[in-house]
Tab-separated table of C-alpha atoms in Angstrom:
chain	number	residue	atom	x	y	z
H	1	ASP	CA	-64.138	5.396	2.907
H	2	ALA	CA	-65.152	3.890	-0.912
H	3	ASP	CA	-62.053	2.904	-3.235
H	4	VAL	CA	-63.427	5.438	-5.569
H	5	THR	CA	-65.434	8.487	-4.939
H	6	GLN	CA	-67.965	10.570	-7.064
H	7	THR	CA	-69.105	13.553	-6.256
H	8	PRO	CA	-71.043	15.105	-6.570
H	9	ARG	CA	-73.828	12.089	-6.270
H	10	ASN	CA	-76.780	14.375	-7.268
H	11	ARG	CA	-76.820	16.971	-9.294
H	12	ILE	CA	-79.487	19.445	-11.012
H	13	THR	CA	-78.631	21.729	-13.758
H	14	LYS	CA	-80.043	24.060	-16.035
H	15	THR	CA	-80.038	23.721	-19.903
H	16	GLY	CA	-76.550	25.166	-21.443
H	17	LYS	CA	-74.748	25.316	-17.887
H	18	ARG	CA	-70.987	24.203	-17.355
H	19	ILE	CA	-71.163	20.887	-15.750
H	20	MET	CA	-68.540	18.931	-13.736
H	21	LEU	CA	-68.467	15.291	-12.324
H	22	GLU	CA	-65.012	14.502	-10.767
H	23	CYS	CA	-63.558	10.594	-9.532
H	24	SER	CA	-61.179	9.740	-7.044
H	25	GLN	CA	-59.601	6.482	-6.757
H	26	THR	CA	-57.576	4.816	-3.786
H	27	LYS	CA	-57.046	1.752	-5.790
H	28	GLY	CA	-53.670	2.896	-6.996
H	29	HIS	CA	-55.289	1.118	-10.625
H	30	ASP	CA	-53.799	2.914	-13.407
H	31	ARG	CA	-56.894	2.765	-16.361
H	32	MET	CA	-60.211	5.040	-15.349
H	33	TYR	CA	-63.029	5.201	-17.419
H	34	TRP	CA	-66.801	6.793	-17.451
H	35	TYR	CA	-69.369	5.274	-17.971
H	36	ARG	CA	-73.182	6.496	-18.379
H	37	GLN	CA	-76.521	4.779	-17.713
H	38	ASP	CA	-79.671	5.083	-19.053
H	39	PRO	CA	-82.472	2.863	-18.671
H	40	GLY	CA	-82.443	-0.305	-20.748
H	41	LEU	CA	-79.487	0.359	-22.336
H	42	GLY	CA	-76.548	-0.603	-19.881
H	43	LEU	CA	-73.932	0.880	-19.639
H	44	ARG	CA	-71.634	3.130	-22.468
H	45	LEU	CA	-68.680	4.057	-22.234
H	46	ILE	CA	-68.117	7.739	-22.632
H	47	TYR	CA	-64.228	8.636	-22.177
H	48	TYR	CA	-61.265	5.981	-20.641
H	49	SER	CA	-57.933	6.888	-19.636
H	50	PHE	CA	-54.701	4.629	-19.276
H	51	ASP	CA	-52.644	6.786	-17.453
H	52	VAL	CA	-52.265	11.066	-17.113
H	53	LYS	CA	-50.792	11.378	-20.678
H	54	ASP	CA	-53.295	9.051	-22.400
H	55	ILE	CA	-57.243	10.072	-23.131
H	56	ASN	CA	-59.191	8.480	-25.052
H	57	LYS	CA	-62.634	8.349	-26.906
H	58	GLY	CA	-65.635	5.907	-25.953
H	59	GLU	CA	-68.823	5.229	-27.662
H	60	ILE	CA	-70.350	7.960	-26.929
H	61	SER	CA	-67.879	11.248	-25.993
H	62	ASP	CA	-70.149	13.802	-28.620
H	63	GLY	CA	-70.846	16.491	-25.940
H	64	TYR	CA	-68.374	15.314	-23.215
H	65	SER	CA	-64.933	16.128	-22.620
H	66	VAL	CA	-62.582	14.682	-19.533
H	67	SER	CA	-59.464	15.814	-17.648
H	68	ARG	CA	-57.004	13.352	-15.937
H	69	GLN	CA	-54.702	15.530	-13.419
H	70	ALA	CA	-53.054	12.594	-11.211
H	71	GLN	CA	-53.310	8.916	-11.672
H	72	ALA	CA	-55.346	9.394	-9.061
H	73	LYS	CA	-58.349	11.862	-10.153
H	74	PHE	CA	-60.372	11.628	-14.080
H	75	SER	CA	-63.175	13.915	-13.791
H	76	LEU	CA	-66.091	14.472	-16.598
H	77	SER	CA	-67.177	17.967	-18.171
H	78	LEU	CA	-70.789	19.087	-19.871
H	79	GLU	CA	-69.082	22.336	-21.776
H	80	SER	CA	-73.346	22.918	-22.334
H	81	ALA	CA	-75.148	20.898	-20.455
H	82	ILE	CA	-78.532	19.762	-23.122
H	83	PRO	CA	-81.556	17.509	-21.479
H	84	ASN	CA	-80.245	14.439	-23.524
H	85	GLN	CA	-77.409	14.156	-20.832
H	86	THR	CA	-79.792	13.119	-18.381
H	87	ALA	CA	-78.794	10.249	-17.050
H	88	LEU	CA	-76.407	8.056	-14.387
H	89	TYR	CA	-72.758	8.410	-14.520
H	90	PHE	CA	-70.077	6.303	-13.250
H	91	CYS	CA	-66.499	6.292	-13.297
H	92	ALA	CA	-64.355	2.942	-12.899
H	93	THR	CA	-60.884	1.974	-12.247
H	94	SER	CA	-58.899	-1.040	-13.335
H	95	ASP	CA	-55.815	-2.741	-13.040
H	96	SER	CA	-53.194	-2.844	-15.896
H	97	ALA	CA	-51.688	-5.510	-14.498
H	98	GLY	CA	-55.058	-7.358	-14.768
H	99	GLY	CA	-55.130	-7.686	-18.201
H	100	SER	CA	-52.614	-9.795	-20.869
H	101	LEU	CA	-51.772	-8.359	-24.087
H	102	ALA	CA	-49.352	-11.373	-24.979
H	103	GLY	CA	-51.554	-13.873	-25.617
H	104	GLY	CA	-54.164	-15.733	-23.792
H	105	PRO	CA	-57.402	-13.752	-22.349
H	106	GLY	CA	-57.193	-10.997	-19.710
H	107	ALA	CA	-59.795	-9.900	-17.331
H	108	ASN	CA	-60.169	-5.962	-17.072
H	109	VAL	CA	-61.875	-6.331	-13.717
H	110	LEU	CA	-63.652	-2.874	-12.912
H	111	THR	CA	-64.332	-1.156	-9.760
H	112	PHE	CA	-67.495	1.546	-9.818
H	113	GLY	CA	-68.007	4.419	-7.630
H	114	ALA	CA	-71.941	5.097	-6.848
H	115	GLY	CA	-72.776	6.961	-9.610
H	116	SER	CA	-73.365	10.652	-10.545
H	117	ARG	CA	-77.127	11.403	-10.881
H	118	LEU	CA	-77.596	13.952	-13.072
H	119	THR	CA	-80.725	15.737	-14.202
H	120	VAL	CA	-80.944	18.481	-16.714
H	121	LEU	CA	-83.830	20.528	-17.096
L	1	GLY	CA	-68.427	-5.303	-33.468
L	2	ASP	CA	-68.377	-6.683	-29.776
L	3	SER	CA	-72.188	-7.442	-28.255
L	4	VAL	CA	-73.472	-8.665	-25.157
L	5	THR	CA	-77.357	-9.500	-25.197
L	6	GLN	CA	-79.295	-10.511	-22.375
L	7	MET	CA	-82.761	-11.321	-21.454
L	8	GLU	CA	-84.569	-9.083	-20.739
L	9	GLY	CA	-86.620	-8.159	-16.983
L	10	PRO	CA	-87.846	-7.842	-14.653
L	11	VAL	CA	-87.689	-11.698	-13.513
L	12	THR	CA	-90.410	-11.992	-10.495
L	13	LEU	CA	-89.539	-15.280	-8.404
L	14	SER	CA	-90.444	-16.233	-4.871
L	15	GLU	CA	-88.488	-16.937	-2.681
L	16	GLU	CA	-86.033	-20.404	-2.695
L	17	ALA	CA	-87.148	-20.143	-6.594
L	18	PHE	CA	-84.429	-21.455	-9.266
L	19	LEU	CA	-83.094	-18.305	-11.340
L	20	THR	CA	-81.883	-18.225	-14.956
L	21	ILE	CA	-80.624	-15.070	-17.046
L	22	ASN	CA	-79.583	-15.820	-20.252
L	23	CYS	CA	-76.564	-14.106	-21.713
L	24	THR	CA	-74.865	-14.438	-25.551
L	25	TYR	CA	-71.449	-12.323	-26.605
L	26	THR	CA	-70.747	-11.472	-29.935
L	27	ALA	CA	-66.916	-10.522	-30.234
L	28	THR	CA	-64.022	-11.534	-32.238
L	29	GLY	CA	-60.865	-13.667	-30.641
L	30	TYR	CA	-61.212	-14.787	-26.961
L	31	PRO	CA	-62.704	-12.255	-24.623
L	32	SER	CA	-63.807	-12.758	-20.591
L	33	LEU	CA	-66.816	-13.263	-19.641
L	34	PHE	CA	-68.307	-11.433	-16.459
L	35	TRP	CA	-71.675	-10.429	-14.330
L	36	TYR	CA	-71.790	-7.805	-12.452
L	37	VAL	CA	-74.410	-6.790	-9.885
L	38	GLN	CA	-76.284	-3.296	-9.055
L	39	TYR	CA	-78.333	-3.340	-5.674
L	40	PRO	CA	-80.521	0.003	-4.945
L	41	GLY	CA	-78.286	2.871	-4.905
L	42	GLU	CA	-74.930	1.707	-5.783
L	43	GLY	CA	-72.279	1.732	-8.575
L	44	LEU	CA	-71.976	-1.994	-10.426
L	45	GLN	CA	-69.384	-4.747	-8.525
L	46	LEU	CA	-68.123	-7.802	-9.427
L	47	LEU	CA	-70.337	-10.959	-9.234
L	48	LEU	CA	-67.761	-13.475	-11.043
L	49	LYS	CA	-66.280	-14.482	-14.159
L	50	ALA	CA	-64.587	-16.383	-16.635
L	51	THR	CA	-61.733	-15.852	-18.859
L	52	LYS	CA	-61.483	-19.048	-21.064
L	53	ALA	CA	-63.710	-21.500	-22.936
L	54	ASP	CA	-65.258	-24.093	-20.376
L	55	ASP	CA	-64.355	-21.972	-17.030
L	56	LYS	CA	-66.920	-21.717	-14.830
L	57	GLY	CA	-67.186	-18.595	-12.598
L	58	SER	CA	-69.004	-19.014	-8.911
L	59	ASN	CA	-69.890	-16.768	-5.760
L	60	LYS	CA	-72.532	-15.963	-3.494
L	61	GLY	CA	-74.614	-19.274	-4.638
L	62	PHE	CA	-74.403	-17.759	-8.228
L	63	GLU	CA	-72.417	-19.365	-11.356
L	64	ALA	CA	-71.979	-19.334	-14.980
L	65	THR	CA	-70.108	-21.097	-17.864
L	66	TYR	CA	-68.242	-19.804	-20.124
L	67	ARG	CA	-69.929	-21.684	-23.296
L	68	LYS	CA	-67.439	-21.193	-26.391
L	69	GLU	CA	-69.969	-22.998	-28.668
L	70	THR	CA	-73.308	-21.477	-28.251
L	71	THR	CA	-70.899	-17.831	-27.332
L	72	SER	CA	-73.253	-17.790	-24.139
L	73	PHE	CA	-72.676	-17.471	-20.091
L	74	HIS	CA	-75.965	-17.927	-18.426
L	75	LEU	CA	-76.291	-16.634	-14.421
L	76	GLU	CA	-77.818	-19.188	-12.733
L	77	LYS	CA	-78.369	-19.952	-8.845
L	78	GLY	CA	-80.144	-22.771	-7.043
L	79	SER	CA	-82.196	-20.622	-4.509
L	80	VAL	CA	-82.495	-16.727	-4.694
L	81	GLN	CA	-83.302	-15.000	-1.903
L	82	VAL	CA	-85.008	-11.607	-1.351
L	83	SER	CA	-81.568	-9.653	-0.961
L	84	ASP	CA	-80.747	-11.067	-4.255
L	85	SER	CA	-82.943	-8.059	-5.650
L	86	ALA	CA	-81.043	-6.024	-8.099
L	87	VAL	CA	-79.750	-5.223	-11.518
L	88	TYR	CA	-77.735	-7.944	-13.148
L	89	PHE	CA	-75.029	-6.711	-16.263
L	90	CYS	CA	-73.707	-9.689	-18.183
L	91	ALA	CA	-70.227	-8.284	-19.307
L	92	LEU	CA	-67.476	-9.072	-21.793
L	93	SER	CA	-63.940	-7.664	-22.396
L	94	ASN	CA	-62.001	-8.208	-25.389
L	95	THR	CA	-58.686	-9.332	-26.154
L	96	GLY	CA	-56.944	-6.575	-25.590
L	97	GLY	CA	-58.251	-5.975	-22.308
L	98	PHE	CA	-58.803	-2.742	-21.696
L	99	LYS	CA	-61.927	-2.351	-23.104
L	100	THR	CA	-65.448	-3.379	-21.075
L	101	ILE	CA	-68.974	-3.593	-22.772
L	102	PHE	CA	-71.962	-4.756	-21.002
L	103	GLY	CA	-76.012	-5.809	-21.846
L	104	ALA	CA	-78.642	-3.835	-20.923
L	105	GLY	CA	-79.009	-5.590	-17.032
L	106	THR	CA	-81.849	-7.458	-16.034
L	107	ARG	CA	-83.565	-6.558	-12.883
L	108	LEU	CA	-84.228	-9.465	-10.156
L	109	PHE	CA	-86.739	-8.793	-7.641
L	110	VAL	CA	-87.592	-11.740	-5.111
L	111	LYS	CA	-91.077	-12.044	-2.898
L	112	ALA	CA	-90.655	-12.993	0.512
């Protein structure tokens, strides 16, 4: 089984529908992230979570919400989908032990899921 | 704010050619630098990393050196293979180590 599993892998929906993308991980990592990938724009951060009680907005959080149901589960919701939310969505995890907050650089290595392709018509 | 700029693609090479994909960054403090690779239909995976100036990351024949004086982290490989065809992303992680910023990605095609 994959370390980071995303469901569904592909979804086509209509404008105004509510959509949930789910992510689960077996890495035991405390940090989880949702990114959106658009051609020519790279990956942009939607939300991130350091633990179950800590949720933070990323650079493009408008129109999205998240829930961290457990350390291993982090879901992304689109309450009312619109066509410009058509994109490839990635969940990722990292281990806080891989970063250093006290002097010197850290290395926040991300482990990604395979992606969820969402099309909003 | 922090940012990453990498060369636009696609880059098309013949097998065994030399590869360079340029990457420059803007950041405060001392970021860690990464190259991630995305093969068709898959998520990104770490290719190599460097956590301080003058470090060289290497993996699978790919190399990149953290150049603080030129704020660069160019990816190189001496002899590419068809199996190297993928999208390559340069990225940085800020000093706190909790947020990663990606470049736009460079698609590489390698012809047999």
